[in-house]
Amino acid sequence: MDTILKATRYALEKKLIDFKIEDEKSFVISLRENGLSGLIFTYIQDGLGSSKLDQYKTQILYDYALRDEKQLKLIDKLREILNENAFKHVFLKGSRLKSLYEKSYMRGMGDIDILVESFEMKRIEAVLSNHGFKVEQKSPAHDAYSYEGLEVEIHPTLMNDFNPKYELFKDAFSHAIQKELYEYVFEPNFETLYLMYHLAKHFESSGVGLRSILDIGLYVKAYASILDKSTLESYLTSMSMTRFYNVMLELNKRYFGIESDLQIGAFTFTEEEYTNVSNYIMTSGIHGSGHSFNQMAPRLVNTQNKKQSKWFVLVKVLFPSYKNMRIMHPKLKTRLLLPVFYLIRFFNLTIKRGKDSRMKLRQLEDSSKNKEAVKQVFKTLGL
């Protein structure tokens, strides 16, 4: 981990990485799992390691730059379509965070996320379909589209699960500022809170890598002059996320040297807690992509249901609510047909996606062993 953090600090300071990398294979795997390849390889000195490392560096930078160029062009296309059709919209997450990095390709992005007004979802589907976008999946959280090999997620809300402490996100557009035509951006205090909330959800449902932590540090640093500490404190207190926020700022200070005077109050963070949280972050990787990480383990540590068990999680996956099933299967028009669509879902999970489902079942079985350790990490984080 020390080598990755040292390399990241060099890159952030725009310094050429010229120190020896002892284990190239582990280094490359860790960069990929933690979402830092685009940033770090830009600053690795040619000939620093093996010829294989140089070749990999060339390929990864080409791939990152090419994908970034395509995504930026698609963002412009989406912006044009949404504005032409008078759809109020906010670009979320990666689309916003890319600009915080020296070069946008350095911050890789999976899909393009956009928030719209919920009542516009059907009309947006019709418009995007006319422009060559294909609906891949529907869910309460978003509709997923594909376009020329890229992915787009259209969100009708910032939250789809009911939890009173997240009420603030139900009316997100009231915290948005008009940028141009029908495009809006979130007011920075609210966007800081949203980034924290989104990161916390990834901790609870899959995993995060070092880049997820760095995103927070770079955002707070970029907007430090206009962020209001009392407003942030009010928001964070209402969502019981003050400790989580403080821990994220502390990790940025220790990992990347990003200082901030925006911490809320005093809090303790022991060396043992730092080590356990850091190991969890490094192991889990972006979206739980770590090769040795059990993605199902955090799902057993449920902040809303203290009696969460592996069987509860399994039933929840196999039998979503009628409301959620209707979104995933638009042809489901009545509850009477729900058993039929549950059978279709069971077939898809066991036959079409059998290999993936079997792996997740094994992880779910093993996750009970890790539950207490994950619980302690979440307690330290303030989740």
PDB file of N, CA and C in Angstrom, residues 75-117:
ATOM      1  N   ILE A  75     -21.130  12.763 -23.588  1.00  0.00           N
ATOM      2  CA  ILE A  75     -21.685  13.728 -22.626  1.00  0.00           C
ATOM      3  C   ILE A  75     -22.197  14.952 -23.365  1.00  0.00           C
ATOM      4  N   ASP A  76     -21.419  15.439 -24.325  1.00  0.00           N
ATOM      5  CA  ASP A  76     -21.856  16.593 -25.123  1.00  0.00           C
ATOM      6  C   ASP A  76     -23.120  16.273 -25.914  1.00  0.00           C
ATOM      7  N   LYS A  77     -23.179  15.061 -26.462  1.00  0.00           N
ATOM      8  CA  LYS A  77     -24.358  14.640 -27.230  1.00  0.00           C
ATOM      9  C   LYS A  77     -25.595  14.580 -26.333  1.00  0.00           C
ATOM     10  N   LEU A  78     -25.423  13.995 -25.139  1.00  0.00           N
ATOM     11  CA  LEU A  78     -26.535  13.890 -24.192  1.00  0.00           C
ATOM     12  C   LEU A  78     -26.992  15.276 -23.734  1.00  0.00           C
ATOM     13  N   ARG A  79     -26.033  16.136 -23.479  1.00  0.00           N
ATOM     14  CA  ARG A  79     -26.355  17.506 -23.071  1.00  0.00           C
ATOM     15  C   ARG A  79     -27.206  18.191 -24.146  1.00  0.00           C
ATOM     16  N   GLU A  80     -26.813  18.009 -25.395  1.00  0.00           N
ATOM     17  CA  GLU A  80     -27.547  18.614 -26.513  1.00  0.00           C
ATOM     18  C   GLU A  80     -28.958  18.052 -26.625  1.00  0.00           C
ATOM     19  N   ILE A  81     -29.094  16.730 -26.508  1.00  0.00           N
ATOM     20  CA  ILE A  81     -30.406  16.085 -26.604  1.00  0.00           C
ATOM     21  C   ILE A  81     -31.322  16.551 -25.471  1.00  0.00           C
ATOM     22  N   LEU A  82     -30.804  16.559 -24.264  1.00  0.00           N
ATOM     23  CA  LEU A  82     -31.611  16.919 -23.093  1.00  0.00           C
ATOM     24  C   LEU A  82     -32.026  18.388 -23.133  1.00  0.00           C
ATOM     25  N   ASN A  83     -31.124  19.241 -23.576  1.00  0.00           N
ATOM     26  CA  ASN A  83     -31.461  20.663 -23.684  1.00  0.00           C
ATOM     27  C   ASN A  83     -32.483  20.917 -24.793  1.00  0.00           C
ATOM     28  N   GLU A  84     -32.306  20.264 -25.929  1.00  0.00           N
ATOM     29  CA  GLU A  84     -33.231  20.444 -27.057  1.00  0.00           C
ATOM     30  C   GLU A  84     -34.653  20.025 -26.696  1.00  0.00           C
ATOM     31  N   ASN A  85     -34.776  19.037 -25.802  1.00  0.00           N
ATOM     32  CA  ASN A  85     -36.091  18.518 -25.435  1.00  0.00           C
ATOM     33  C   ASN A  85     -36.571  19.029 -24.074  1.00  0.00           C
ATOM     34  N   ALA A  86     -35.894  20.049 -23.562  1.00  0.00           N
ATOM     35  CA  ALA A  86     -36.307  20.726 -22.321  1.00  0.00           C
ATOM     36  C   ALA A  86     -36.389  19.793 -21.119  1.00  0.00           C
ATOM     37  N   PHE A  87     -35.399  18.889 -20.992  1.00  0.00           N
ATOM     38  CA  PHE A  87     -35.323  18.008 -19.832  1.00  0.00           C
ATOM     39  C   PHE A  87     -34.352  18.616 -18.815  1.00  0.00           C
ATOM     40  N   LYS A  88     -34.840  18.989 -17.649  1.00  0.00           N
ATOM     41  CA  LYS A  88     -33.938  19.425 -16.590  1.00  0.00           C
ATOM     42  C   LYS A  88     -33.038  18.254 -16.207  1.00  0.00           C
ATOM     43  N   HIS A  89     -31.754  18.510 -16.078  1.00  0.00           N
ATOM     44  CA  HIS A  89     -30.841  17.408 -15.793  1.00  0.00           C
ATOM     45  C   HIS A  89     -29.608  17.869 -15.041  1.00  0.00           C
ATOM     46  N   VAL A  90     -29.004  16.912 -14.321  1.00  0.00           N
ATOM     47  CA  VAL A  90     -27.761  17.141 -13.584  1.00  0.00           C
ATOM     48  C   VAL A  90     -26.823  15.977 -13.890  1.00  0.00           C
ATOM     49  N   PHE A  91     -25.630  16.275 -14.376  1.00  0.00           N
ATOM     50  CA  PHE A  91     -24.623  15.226 -14.544  1.00  0.00           C
ATOM     51  C   PHE A  91     -24.031  14.912 -13.181  1.00  0.00           C
ATOM     52  N   LEU A  92     -23.903  13.619 -12.879  1.00  0.00           N
ATOM     53  CA  LEU A  92     -23.501  13.167 -11.551  1.00  0.00           C
ATOM     54  C   LEU A  92     -22.115  12.517 -11.554  1.00  0.00           C
ATOM     55  N   LYS A  93     -21.558  12.420 -10.381  1.00  0.00           N
ATOM     56  CA  LYS A  93     -20.377  11.605 -10.082  1.00  0.00           C
ATOM     57  C   LYS A  93     -19.228  11.805 -11.062  1.00  0.00           C
ATOM     58  N   GLY A  94     -18.848  10.735 -11.785  1.00  0.00           N
ATOM     59  CA  GLY A  94     -17.665  10.782 -12.628  1.00  0.00           C
ATOM     60  C   GLY A  94     -17.643  11.908 -13.632  1.00  0.00           C
ATOM     61  N   SER A  95     -18.793  12.208 -14.230  1.00  0.00           N
ATOM     62  CA  SER A  95     -18.862  13.291 -15.218  1.00  0.00           C
ATOM     63  C   SER A  95     -18.425  14.617 -14.606  1.00  0.00           C
ATOM     64  N   ARG A  96     -18.695  14.792 -13.322  1.00  0.00           N
ATOM     65  CA  ARG A  96     -18.309  16.007 -12.606  1.00  0.00           C
ATOM     66  C   ARG A  96     -16.873  15.907 -12.067  1.00  0.00           C
ATOM     67  N   LEU A  97     -16.515  14.734 -11.572  1.00  0.00           N
ATOM     68  CA  LEU A  97     -15.239  14.586 -10.876  1.00  0.00           C
ATOM     69  C   LEU A  97     -14.045  14.552 -11.819  1.00  0.00           C
ATOM     70  N   LYS A  98     -14.265  14.175 -13.069  1.00  0.00           N
ATOM     71  CA  LYS A  98     -13.170  14.142 -14.043  1.00  0.00           C
ATOM     72  C   LYS A  98     -12.423  15.468 -14.123  1.00  0.00           C
ATOM     73  N   SER A  99     -13.163  16.555 -14.029  1.00  0.00           N
ATOM     74  CA  SER A  99     -12.568  17.885 -14.196  1.00  0.00           C
ATOM     75  C   SER A  99     -11.633  18.256 -13.051  1.00  0.00           C
ATOM     76  N   LEU A 100     -11.656  17.489 -11.948  1.00  0.00           N
ATOM     77  CA  LEU A 100     -10.802  17.791 -10.803  1.00  0.00           C
ATOM     78  C   LEU A 100      -9.380  17.279 -11.008  1.00  0.00           C
ATOM     79  N   TYR A 101      -9.203  16.418 -11.990  1.00  0.00           N
ATOM     80  CA  TYR A 101      -7.891  15.838 -12.254  1.00  0.00           C
ATOM     81  C   TYR A 101      -7.167  16.657 -13.321  1.00  0.00           C
ATOM     82  N   GLU A 102      -5.853  16.542 -13.335  1.00  0.00           N
ATOM     83  CA  GLU A 102      -5.038  17.317 -14.280  1.00  0.00           C
ATOM     84  C   GLU A 102      -5.507  17.087 -15.716  1.00  0.00           C
ATOM     85  N   LYS A 103      -5.719  15.832 -16.083  1.00  0.00           N
ATOM     86  CA  LYS A 103      -6.278  15.452 -17.378  1.00  0.00           C
ATOM     87  C   LYS A 103      -7.481  14.552 -17.109  1.00  0.00           C
ATOM     88  N   SER A 104      -8.575  14.764 -17.828  1.00  0.00           N
ATOM     89  CA  SER A 104      -9.810  14.042 -17.503  1.00  0.00           C
ATOM     90  C   SER A 104      -9.675  12.528 -17.639  1.00  0.00           C
ATOM     91  N   TYR A 105      -8.792  12.050 -18.540  1.00  0.00           N
ATOM     92  CA  TYR A 105      -8.646  10.597 -18.715  1.00  0.00           C
ATOM     93  C   TYR A 105      -8.047   9.937 -17.479  1.00  0.00           C
ATOM     94  N   MET A 106      -7.360  10.721 -16.632  1.00  0.00           N
ATOM     95  CA  MET A 106      -6.731  10.160 -15.442  1.00  0.00           C
ATOM     96  C   MET A 106      -7.758   9.614 -14.458  1.00  0.00           C
ATOM     97  N   ARG A 107      -8.978  10.133 -14.547  1.00  0.00           N
ATOM     98  CA  ARG A 107     -10.059   9.650 -13.670  1.00  0.00           C
ATOM     99  C   ARG A 107     -11.005   8.801 -14.518  1.00  0.00           C
ATOM    100  N   GLY A 108     -10.771   7.487 -14.499  1.00  0.00           N
ATOM    101  CA  GLY A 108     -11.614   6.577 -15.270  1.00  0.00           C
ATOM    102  C   GLY A 108     -13.060   6.654 -14.814  1.00  0.00           C
ATOM    103  N   MET A 109     -13.976   6.290 -15.710  1.00  0.00           N
ATOM    104  CA  MET A 109     -15.406   6.350 -15.389  1.00  0.00           C
ATOM    105  C   MET A 109     -16.101   5.171 -16.056  1.00  0.00           C
ATOM    106  N   GLY A 110     -16.928   4.474 -15.296  1.00  0.00           N
ATOM    107  CA  GLY A 110     -17.650   3.332 -15.851  1.00  0.00           C
ATOM    108  C   GLY A 110     -18.763   3.776 -16.768  1.00  0.00           C
ATOM    109  N   ASP A 111     -19.782   4.394 -16.189  1.00  0.00           N
ATOM    110  CA  ASP A 111     -20.912   4.860 -16.990  1.00  0.00           C
ATOM    111  C   ASP A 111     -21.165   6.339 -16.723  1.00  0.00           C
ATOM    112  N   ILE A 112     -22.002   6.930 -17.562  1.00  0.00           N
ATOM    113  CA  ILE A 112     -22.366   8.338 -17.434  1.00  0.00           C
ATOM    114  C   ILE A 112     -23.688   8.409 -16.676  1.00  0.00           C
ATOM    115  N   ASP A 113     -23.686   9.046 -15.520  1.00  0.00           N
ATOM    116  CA  ASP A 113     -24.879   9.125 -14.669  1.00  0.00           C
ATOM    117  C   ASP A 113     -25.515  10.499 -14.766  1.00  0.00           C
ATOM    118  N   ILE A 114     -26.840  10.504 -14.948  1.00  0.00           N
ATOM    119  CA  ILE A 114     -27.568  11.764 -15.082  1.00  0.00           C
ATOM    120  C   ILE A 114     -28.844  11.701 -14.244  1.00  0.00           C
ATOM    121  N   LEU A 115     -29.083  12.735 -13.472  1.00  0.00           N
ATOM    122  CA  LEU A 115     -30.337  12.862 -12.719  1.00  0.00           C
ATOM    123  C   LEU A 115     -31.327  13.691 -13.537  1.00  0.00           C
ATOM    124  N   VAL A 116     -32.571  13.211 -13.631  1.00  0.00           N
ATOM    125  CA  VAL A 116     -33.637  13.944 -14.311  1.00  0.00           C
ATOM    126  C   VAL A 116     -34.855  13.977 -13.391  1.00  0.00           C
ATOM    127  N   GLU A 117     -35.891  14.667 -13.820  1.00  0.00           N
ATOM    128  CA  GLU A 117     -37.133  14.674 -13.042  1.00  0.00           C
ATOM    129  C   GLU A 117     -37.866  13.360 -13.288  1.00  0.00           C
TER     130      GLU A 117
END
